[in-house]
Amino acid sequence: MVKSGLDDANKYLLYQGEDQNEIDEIKVASLLNEYLTANINLSVLLGSGSSILSIPIMGTTFKEYKNQLVGTEKDNLEYLMGRYIETKMGASDSNVENIELFLSWLSARIEGMAEAELIKGENKIKDDLIQKLLLSVKSGYYDEVNGRVTNNSKKSLPLYRDFISKLVTTRANADDSHDVVNIFTPNYDLYVEKALDEVGLPYTDGFRSGLESEFNIAEYGRRVVDTTKRYRDKWSTVSPFFRVYKLHGSLNWQKDLNGRVKKVYGMGNGSEELLIAPTSSKYADTQGFPFSDLFRELSVEMLKPNTVLLINGYGFGDEHINNFLIQALGRPDFTMIAFIEPTAQQLKFVESVKGRFGAIFVSNAKNPNYNSLNPDEDGNWEYLDNKAHYFSSLIKFMNFGLENEGE
């Protein structure tokens, strides 16, 4: 049941346990402040929505790809989309907008047919789609950091810098055993690392330092020490400290001939072999090095006592990640605070963990004027457009909570 009484412009919907309550931004900020300033093990999960100002979501890239095709390539894609929506997988995607579902179906078709039977350009369409997705991430990120973007509304990096800075402020009073912040992301872009560099904060991304920076999972267990603050025989660690986990790979990863994963620099230098494509084979892909190690770290951190996971920009479309979250929510001392749009996919996950008090979701409130009898009417939105899921909104809530702390 939804409790009401707030102005439309200042209300959000809080899902927790079995309840849905309308709350204002002051209460959202207070909720965040309560958890983020406590002595807890803090982790963050940032999805593609956090980078949306500079990197389009996959659905937008898919639409652009479909619109640019002509001739035989267009005919082949239309034929394949027609076959796709006739299947069980595509039945729920009649407009063929879900690129992950379509690529999963297309991959299964390629694997299940003989080479001579693939006469509709299946391999080329799959490769071209993945290439276009990768290019959209590369160009979006590198255009911004190299100064080719002048419109501030198309920049993601300032938001990442603000977010990192707010995290530092919230953790200022944490004791020495809770001064590490883990940032998990399936994003390929380098905004988290770039923001940490620009703010001047110590962090590890799992790579050893040096000219040939090589991935080693043991790096996550090491800390930077401040030798100027040594007290007697006790070393003082630099605080706060960040750990960055790129769950699906990164633009600057490359595997050498000996199977070692190294960091490279500059657009076009990364190896697509080390990027997990958005298909149903993602789970199998994560079983190889270094992804199996990264997901093991995710599991370890989620199961630590008194853990809080803050989520933004994640659509709950990755079943492998979702399974770790559901497992963690089985613990009474785990709390997940997720800011959602909400989409059908996100609401499906909300429903799947309904009743677990540690699962907290903040979304746009429902529109009291919504006409459920005519849901497709222009301007007839089921939810208000209060931008609860925006990265900028999360930063505003964090800042607002800090400003009002102690009042």
Coordinates of C-alpha atoms in Angstrom, one line a residue:
M1 CA 0.0 0.0 0.0
V2 CA 1.3 3.5 -0.9
K3 CA 1.0 6.2 1.6
S4 CA 0.5 9.7 0.1
G5 CA 0.3 13.3 1.1
L6 CA 3.3 15.0 -0.6
D7 CA 3.5 17.4 -3.5
D8 CA 4.2 15.7 -6.8
A9 CA 7.4 17.7 -7.4
N10 CA 8.9 16.6 -4.1
K11 CA 8.0 12.9 -3.7
Y12 CA 9.7 9.6 -4.3
L13 CA 8.7 6.1 -3.7
L14 CA 10.6 4.0 -1.1
Y15 CA 10.3 0.2 -1.3
Q16 CA 11.4 -1.7 1.8
G17 CA 10.2 -5.0 3.1
E18 CA 6.5 -5.4 2.1
D19 CA 5.9 -1.6 2.1
Q20 CA 5.8 1.2 -0.4
N21 CA 5.9 4.7 1.1
E22 CA 6.1 8.1 -0.5
I23 CA 8.9 10.1 1.0
D24 CA 10.5 13.5 0.2
E25 CA 14.1 14.4 -0.6
I26 CA 14.8 15.3 3.1
K27 CA 14.0 11.7 4.1
V28 CA 15.9 10.2 1.2
A29 CA 19.0 12.3 2.2
S30 CA 18.5 11.3 5.9
L31 CA 18.3 7.6 4.9
L32 CA 21.6 7.9 3.0
N33 CA 23.3 9.9 5.7
E34 CA 22.3 7.4 8.3
Y35 CA 23.9 4.5 6.5
L36 CA 26.9 6.1 4.7
T37 CA 28.3 7.8 7.8
A38 CA 28.1 4.7 10.0
N39 CA 30.9 2.2 10.7
I40 CA 29.9 -0.2 8.0
N41 CA 31.7 -2.0 5.2
L42 CA 30.7 0.2 2.2
S43 CA 30.5 -1.0 -1.4
V44 CA 29.1 0.8 -4.5
L45 CA 27.7 -0.7 -7.7
L46 CA 27.7 1.7 -10.6
G47 CA 26.0 0.6 -13.9
S48 CA 25.9 2.2 -17.4
G49 CA 23.2 4.7 -16.3
S50 CA 25.8 6.5 -14.3
S51 CA 27.7 7.4 -17.5
I52 CA 24.6 8.1 -19.6
L53 CA 25.4 11.8 -20.2
S54 CA 28.4 10.9 -22.4
I55 CA 27.8 7.2 -23.3
P56 CA 24.4 6.2 -24.7
I57 CA 22.6 3.3 -23.2
M58 CA 22.7 0.1 -25.2
G59 CA 19.1 0.5 -26.4
T60 CA 19.9 3.8 -28.0
T61 CA 23.0 2.3 -29.8
F62 CA 20.9 -0.6 -31.0
K63 CA 18.3 1.8 -32.5
E64 CA 21.0 3.8 -34.3
Y65 CA 22.4 0.6 -35.7
K66 CA 19.0 -0.5 -37.1
N67 CA 18.4 2.9 -38.6
Q68 CA 21.7 3.1 -40.4
L69 CA 21.4 -0.1 -42.4
V70 CA 20.3 -0.2 -46.0
G71 CA 19.9 -2.8 -48.8
T72 CA 20.7 -6.4 -48.1
E73 CA 22.1 -5.8 -44.6
K74 CA 18.8 -4.1 -43.6
D75 CA 16.8 -7.0 -45.1
N76 CA 18.9 -9.5 -43.3
L77 CA 18.4 -7.8 -39.9
E78 CA 14.7 -7.4 -40.4
Y79 CA 14.4 -11.1 -41.3
L80 CA 16.4 -12.1 -38.2
M81 CA 14.4 -9.8 -36.0
G82 CA 11.2 -11.4 -37.3
R83 CA 12.5 -14.8 -36.4
Y84 CA 13.6 -13.6 -33.0
I85 CA 10.2 -12.3 -31.9
E86 CA 8.6 -15.6 -32.9
T87 CA 10.8 -17.3 -30.2
K88 CA 10.2 -17.6 -26.4
M89 CA 13.1 -15.3 -25.8
G90 CA 11.9 -12.6 -28.1
A91 CA 8.2 -12.8 -27.3
S92 CA 8.6 -10.2 -24.5
D93 CA 10.5 -7.9 -26.8
S94 CA 8.1 -7.5 -29.7
N95 CA 9.7 -4.1 -30.8
V96 CA 13.2 -5.6 -30.7
E97 CA 14.6 -3.0 -28.3
N98 CA 16.6 -5.3 -25.9
I99 CA 20.0 -5.6 -27.5
E100 CA 21.2 -8.1 -24.9
L101 CA 18.3 -10.5 -25.5
F102 CA 18.6 -10.1 -29.3
L103 CA 22.4 -10.8 -29.2
S104 CA 21.9 -13.8 -26.9
W105 CA 19.3 -15.2 -29.3
L106 CA 21.6 -14.5 -32.3
S107 CA 24.6 -16.1 -30.6
A108 CA 22.6 -19.2 -29.9
R109 CA 21.4 -19.3 -33.5
I110 CA 25.0 -19.1 -34.7
E111 CA 26.2 -21.8 -32.4
G112 CA 23.3 -24.1 -33.2
M113 CA 23.5 -24.0 -37.0
A114 CA 26.0 -25.2 -39.5
E115 CA 28.1 -22.6 -41.2
A116 CA 26.4 -23.2 -44.6
E117 CA 23.0 -22.5 -43.0
L118 CA 24.0 -19.0 -41.8
I119 CA 23.0 -17.2 -45.0
K120 CA 21.5 -14.0 -43.4
G121 CA 24.8 -12.4 -42.3
E122 CA 24.4 -13.6 -38.7
N123 CA 28.0 -13.4 -37.8
K124 CA 28.5 -10.0 -39.4
I125 CA 25.5 -8.5 -37.6
K126 CA 26.6 -9.9 -34.3
D127 CA 30.2 -8.6 -34.8
D128 CA 29.0 -5.2 -36.1
L129 CA 26.6 -4.7 -33.1
I130 CA 29.3 -5.5 -30.5
Q131 CA 31.7 -3.3 -32.4
K132 CA 29.2 -0.4 -32.4
L133 CA 28.6 -0.9 -28.6
L134 CA 32.3 -0.8 -27.9
L135 CA 32.9 2.2 -30.1
S136 CA 30.1 4.2 -28.4
V137 CA 31.8 3.6 -25.0
K138 CA 35.3 4.5 -26.4
S139 CA 34.2 7.6 -28.3
G140 CA 32.0 8.8 -25.4
Y141 CA 34.7 8.5 -22.8
Y142 CA 37.8 9.6 -24.8
D143 CA 36.0 12.5 -26.5
E144 CA 35.2 13.9 -23.0
V145 CA 38.5 13.4 -21.3
N146 CA 40.4 14.6 -24.4
G147 CA 38.5 17.9 -24.4
R148 CA 36.4 17.3 -27.5
V149 CA 33.1 17.8 -25.6
T150 CA 32.2 21.4 -24.8
N151 CA 28.6 20.9 -23.7
N152 CA 28.6 20.4 -20.0
S153 CA 25.3 18.5 -20.1
K154 CA 27.1 15.8 -22.1
K155 CA 29.9 15.3 -19.5
S156 CA 29.9 12.4 -17.0
L157 CA 33.3 13.0 -15.4
P158 CA 32.2 16.0 -13.2
L159 CA 29.4 13.8 -11.7
Y160 CA 31.9 11.0 -10.9
R161 CA 34.3 13.5 -9.3
D162 CA 31.4 14.9 -7.1
F163 CA 30.3 11.5 -6.2
I164 CA 33.8 10.3 -5.1
S165 CA 34.2 13.5 -3.1
K166 CA 30.9 13.0 -1.3
L167 CA 31.9 9.4 -0.5
V168 CA 35.1 10.7 1.1
T169 CA 33.1 13.2 3.2
T170 CA 30.7 10.6 4.4
R171 CA 33.5 8.2 5.4
A172 CA 35.4 10.9 7.4
N173 CA 34.3 9.6 10.7
A174 CA 34.6 5.9 10.0
D175 CA 37.1 4.0 12.1
D176 CA 40.3 2.4 10.7
S177 CA 38.6 -0.9 10.1
H178 CA 35.9 0.6 7.9
D179 CA 37.8 3.2 5.8
V180 CA 37.9 1.2 2.6
V181 CA 35.3 1.8 -0.2
N182 CA 34.8 -0.9 -2.8
I183 CA 33.5 0.3 -6.2
F184 CA 32.2 -2.5 -8.5
T185 CA 31.1 -1.7 -12.0
P186 CA 30.3 -3.7 -15.2
N187 CA 31.1 -0.5 -17.2
Y188 CA 34.0 -0.6 -19.7
D189 CA 34.7 3.2 -19.4
L190 CA 37.4 4.6 -17.1
Y191 CA 35.3 7.3 -15.3
V192 CA 35.8 5.9 -11.8
E193 CA 39.6 5.7 -12.2
K194 CA 39.8 9.1 -13.8
A195 CA 37.8 10.7 -11.1
L196 CA 39.9 9.1 -8.3
D197 CA 43.0 10.4 -10.1
E198 CA 41.7 13.9 -10.4
V199 CA 40.5 14.1 -6.9
G200 CA 43.9 12.7 -5.8
L201 CA 42.8 9.7 -3.9
P202 CA 44.7 6.4 -3.4
Y203 CA 43.1 3.3 -4.9
T204 CA 43.9 0.0 -6.5
D205 CA 42.3 -1.5 -9.6
G206 CA 44.0 -4.9 -9.1
F207 CA 47.1 -3.9 -11.2
R208 CA 50.7 -3.7 -10.0
S209 CA 52.4 -0.4 -10.4
G210 CA 55.2 -0.1 -12.9
L211 CA 55.8 0.4 -16.6
E212 CA 54.2 -2.9 -17.4
S213 CA 51.2 -2.8 -15.1
E214 CA 50.0 -6.4 -14.7
F215 CA 46.8 -7.6 -13.0
N216 CA 47.2 -9.5 -9.8
I217 CA 44.3 -10.2 -7.5
A218 CA 46.6 -9.9 -4.5
E219 CA 46.8 -6.2 -5.1
Y220 CA 43.3 -5.8 -3.5
G221 CA 44.7 -7.0 -0.2
R222 CA 47.4 -4.3 -0.1
R223 CA 47.2 -0.8 1.4
V224 CA 49.1 2.5 0.9
V225 CA 51.0 3.5 4.1
D226 CA 51.8 7.0 5.2
T227 CA 55.4 6.8 6.6
T228 CA 55.2 10.4 8.0
K229 CA 52.5 9.3 10.4
R230 CA 54.2 6.3 11.8
Y231 CA 53.5 6.0 15.6
R232 CA 56.1 3.9 17.4
D233 CA 56.0 0.5 15.6
K234 CA 52.6 1.0 14.0
W235 CA 52.2 2.1 10.4
S236 CA 49.4 4.5 9.5
T237 CA 47.4 3.6 6.4
V238 CA 46.2 6.3 4.0
S239 CA 42.5 6.8 4.5
P240 CA 40.1 6.5 2.9
F241 CA 41.2 3.9 0.4
F242 CA 39.3 2.8 -2.7
R243 CA 39.2 -0.6 -4.5
V244 CA 37.9 -0.6 -8.1
Y245 CA 36.6 -3.8 -9.6
K246 CA 35.8 -3.8 -13.4
L247 CA 33.5 -6.9 -13.5
H248 CA 33.1 -7.0 -17.3
G249 CA 36.5 -5.7 -18.3
S250 CA 37.9 -2.3 -19.2
L251 CA 38.8 -0.2 -22.2
N252 CA 42.5 -0.2 -21.2
W253 CA 43.0 -4.0 -20.6
Q254 CA 45.0 -6.2 -22.9
K255 CA 46.1 -9.8 -22.7
D256 CA 49.6 -10.6 -23.9
L257 CA 50.9 -13.8 -25.6
N258 CA 51.6 -15.3 -22.1
G259 CA 48.0 -14.8 -21.0
R260 CA 48.9 -11.9 -18.6
V261 CA 46.5 -9.1 -18.3
K262 CA 48.1 -5.6 -18.6
K263 CA 46.9 -2.0 -18.8
V264 CA 47.4 0.0 -22.0
Y265 CA 46.7 3.6 -22.7
G266 CA 44.9 5.4 -25.5
M267 CA 41.9 4.7 -27.7
G268 CA 42.1 1.6 -29.7
N269 CA 44.7 -0.1 -27.6
G270 CA 42.4 -2.3 -25.5
S271 CA 41.7 -5.9 -26.3
E272 CA 38.1 -6.8 -27.1
E273 CA 39.0 -10.3 -25.9
L274 CA 38.9 -8.9 -22.3
L275 CA 35.5 -7.3 -22.6
I276 CA 32.4 -9.4 -21.7
A277 CA 29.8 -8.8 -24.4
P278 CA 26.1 -8.4 -23.4
T279 CA 24.9 -11.8 -24.3
S280 CA 23.6 -14.9 -22.4
S281 CA 27.2 -16.3 -22.4
K282 CA 28.2 -13.6 -19.9
Y283 CA 28.1 -16.1 -17.1
A284 CA 30.4 -18.5 -18.9
D285 CA 32.7 -15.6 -19.8
T286 CA 33.1 -14.6 -16.2
Q287 CA 34.6 -18.1 -15.3
G288 CA 37.9 -17.2 -17.0
F289 CA 40.8 -15.1 -15.8
P290 CA 40.6 -12.4 -14.5
F291 CA 36.8 -12.3 -14.2
S292 CA 36.4 -15.3 -12.0
D293 CA 38.7 -13.6 -9.5
L294 CA 36.8 -10.3 -9.7
F295 CA 33.4 -12.0 -9.1
R296 CA 34.9 -13.9 -6.2
E297 CA 35.9 -10.6 -4.7
L298 CA 32.3 -9.3 -5.2
S299 CA 31.0 -12.4 -3.3
V300 CA 33.5 -11.9 -0.5
E301 CA 32.7 -8.3 0.0
M302 CA 28.9 -8.8 -0.2
L303 CA 29.1 -11.4 2.6
K304 CA 31.1 -9.4 5.0
P305 CA 29.2 -8.5 8.2
N306 CA 27.5 -5.1 8.3
T307 CA 27.8 -4.4 4.6
V308 CA 26.0 -1.6 2.8
L309 CA 25.8 -1.7 -1.0
L310 CA 24.9 1.6 -2.7
I311 CA 23.6 1.2 -6.3
N312 CA 23.1 3.7 -9.1
G313 CA 22.7 3.3 -12.9
Y314 CA 22.2 -0.5 -12.7
G315 CA 19.2 -2.0 -14.5
F316 CA 19.3 -5.4 -12.8
G317 CA 19.7 -7.1 -16.1
D318 CA 22.8 -9.2 -15.3
E319 CA 21.6 -12.4 -13.7
H320 CA 25.1 -13.3 -12.5
I321 CA 25.4 -10.1 -10.4
N322 CA 21.8 -10.4 -9.3
N323 CA 22.4 -13.8 -7.9
F324 CA 25.2 -12.4 -5.7
L325 CA 22.8 -9.6 -4.5
I326 CA 20.0 -12.1 -3.7
Q327 CA 22.5 -14.3 -1.8
A328 CA 23.7 -11.3 0.2
L329 CA 20.2 -10.2 1.0
G330 CA 19.7 -13.5 2.8
R331 CA 21.9 -12.1 5.6
P332 CA 20.2 -9.9 8.2
D333 CA 23.2 -7.5 8.4
F334 CA 23.4 -6.7 4.7
T335 CA 21.7 -3.6 3.3
M336 CA 21.2 -2.7 -0.3
I337 CA 20.1 0.9 -1.3
A338 CA 19.3 1.1 -5.0
F339 CA 18.1 4.1 -6.9
I340 CA 15.9 2.9 -9.8
E341 CA 14.0 4.4 -12.8
P342 CA 11.9 2.1 -12.5
T343 CA 11.7 -0.1 -15.6
A344 CA 9.9 -3.4 -15.9
Q345 CA 13.2 -5.2 -15.5
Q346 CA 14.1 -3.3 -12.3
L347 CA 10.6 -3.8 -10.8
K348 CA 10.9 -7.5 -11.5
F349 CA 14.0 -7.6 -9.3
V350 CA 12.2 -5.5 -6.7
E351 CA 9.4 -8.0 -6.6
S352 CA 11.9 -11.0 -6.4
V353 CA 13.3 -9.7 -3.1
K354 CA 10.1 -8.3 -1.7
G355 CA 9.9 -8.9 2.1
R356 CA 13.6 -8.7 2.7
F357 CA 14.0 -5.7 4.9
G358 CA 17.6 -5.1 3.8
A359 CA 16.5 -4.4 0.2
I360 CA 15.8 -0.7 -0.1
F361 CA 14.8 0.9 -3.4
V362 CA 14.2 4.6 -4.1
S363 CA 12.3 5.4 -7.3
N364 CA 10.1 8.0 -8.9
A365 CA 6.7 8.2 -7.2
K366 CA 3.6 7.0 -9.0
N367 CA 1.6 9.5 -10.9
P368 CA -1.8 10.1 -9.3
N369 CA -3.3 11.1 -12.6
Y370 CA -2.2 8.0 -14.5
N371 CA -5.0 6.5 -16.6
S372 CA -4.4 2.7 -16.4
L373 CA -7.3 2.2 -18.9
N374 CA -5.3 4.0 -21.7
P375 CA -1.6 3.3 -20.8
D376 CA -0.3 4.2 -24.3
E377 CA -1.8 7.7 -24.5
D378 CA 0.8 10.4 -25.0
G379 CA 1.9 12.0 -21.8
N380 CA 0.2 9.4 -19.7
W381 CA 3.1 8.3 -17.4
E382 CA 2.6 5.8 -14.7
Y383 CA 5.5 7.3 -12.7
L384 CA 6.4 11.0 -12.1
D385 CA 9.5 12.3 -13.8
N386 CA 11.4 13.2 -10.6
K387 CA 14.7 11.7 -11.7
A388 CA 15.3 9.5 -8.7
H389 CA 17.6 7.3 -10.7
Y390 CA 19.8 10.1 -12.0
F391 CA 23.4 10.1 -10.9
S392 CA 23.1 13.8 -10.2
S393 CA 20.1 13.2 -8.0
L394 CA 22.0 10.7 -5.8
I395 CA 24.8 13.3 -5.4
K396 CA 22.2 15.9 -4.5
F397 CA 20.8 13.6 -1.9
M398 CA 24.2 12.9 -0.4
N399 CA 25.1 16.5 -0.3
F400 CA 21.7 17.5 1.2
G401 CA 22.1 14.9 3.9
L402 CA 25.6 16.2 4.9
E403 CA 24.4 19.8 4.9
N404 CA 21.6 18.9 7.3
E405 CA 23.6 16.6 9.6
G406 CA 23.3 17.6 13.1
E407 CA 20.3 19.9 12.7

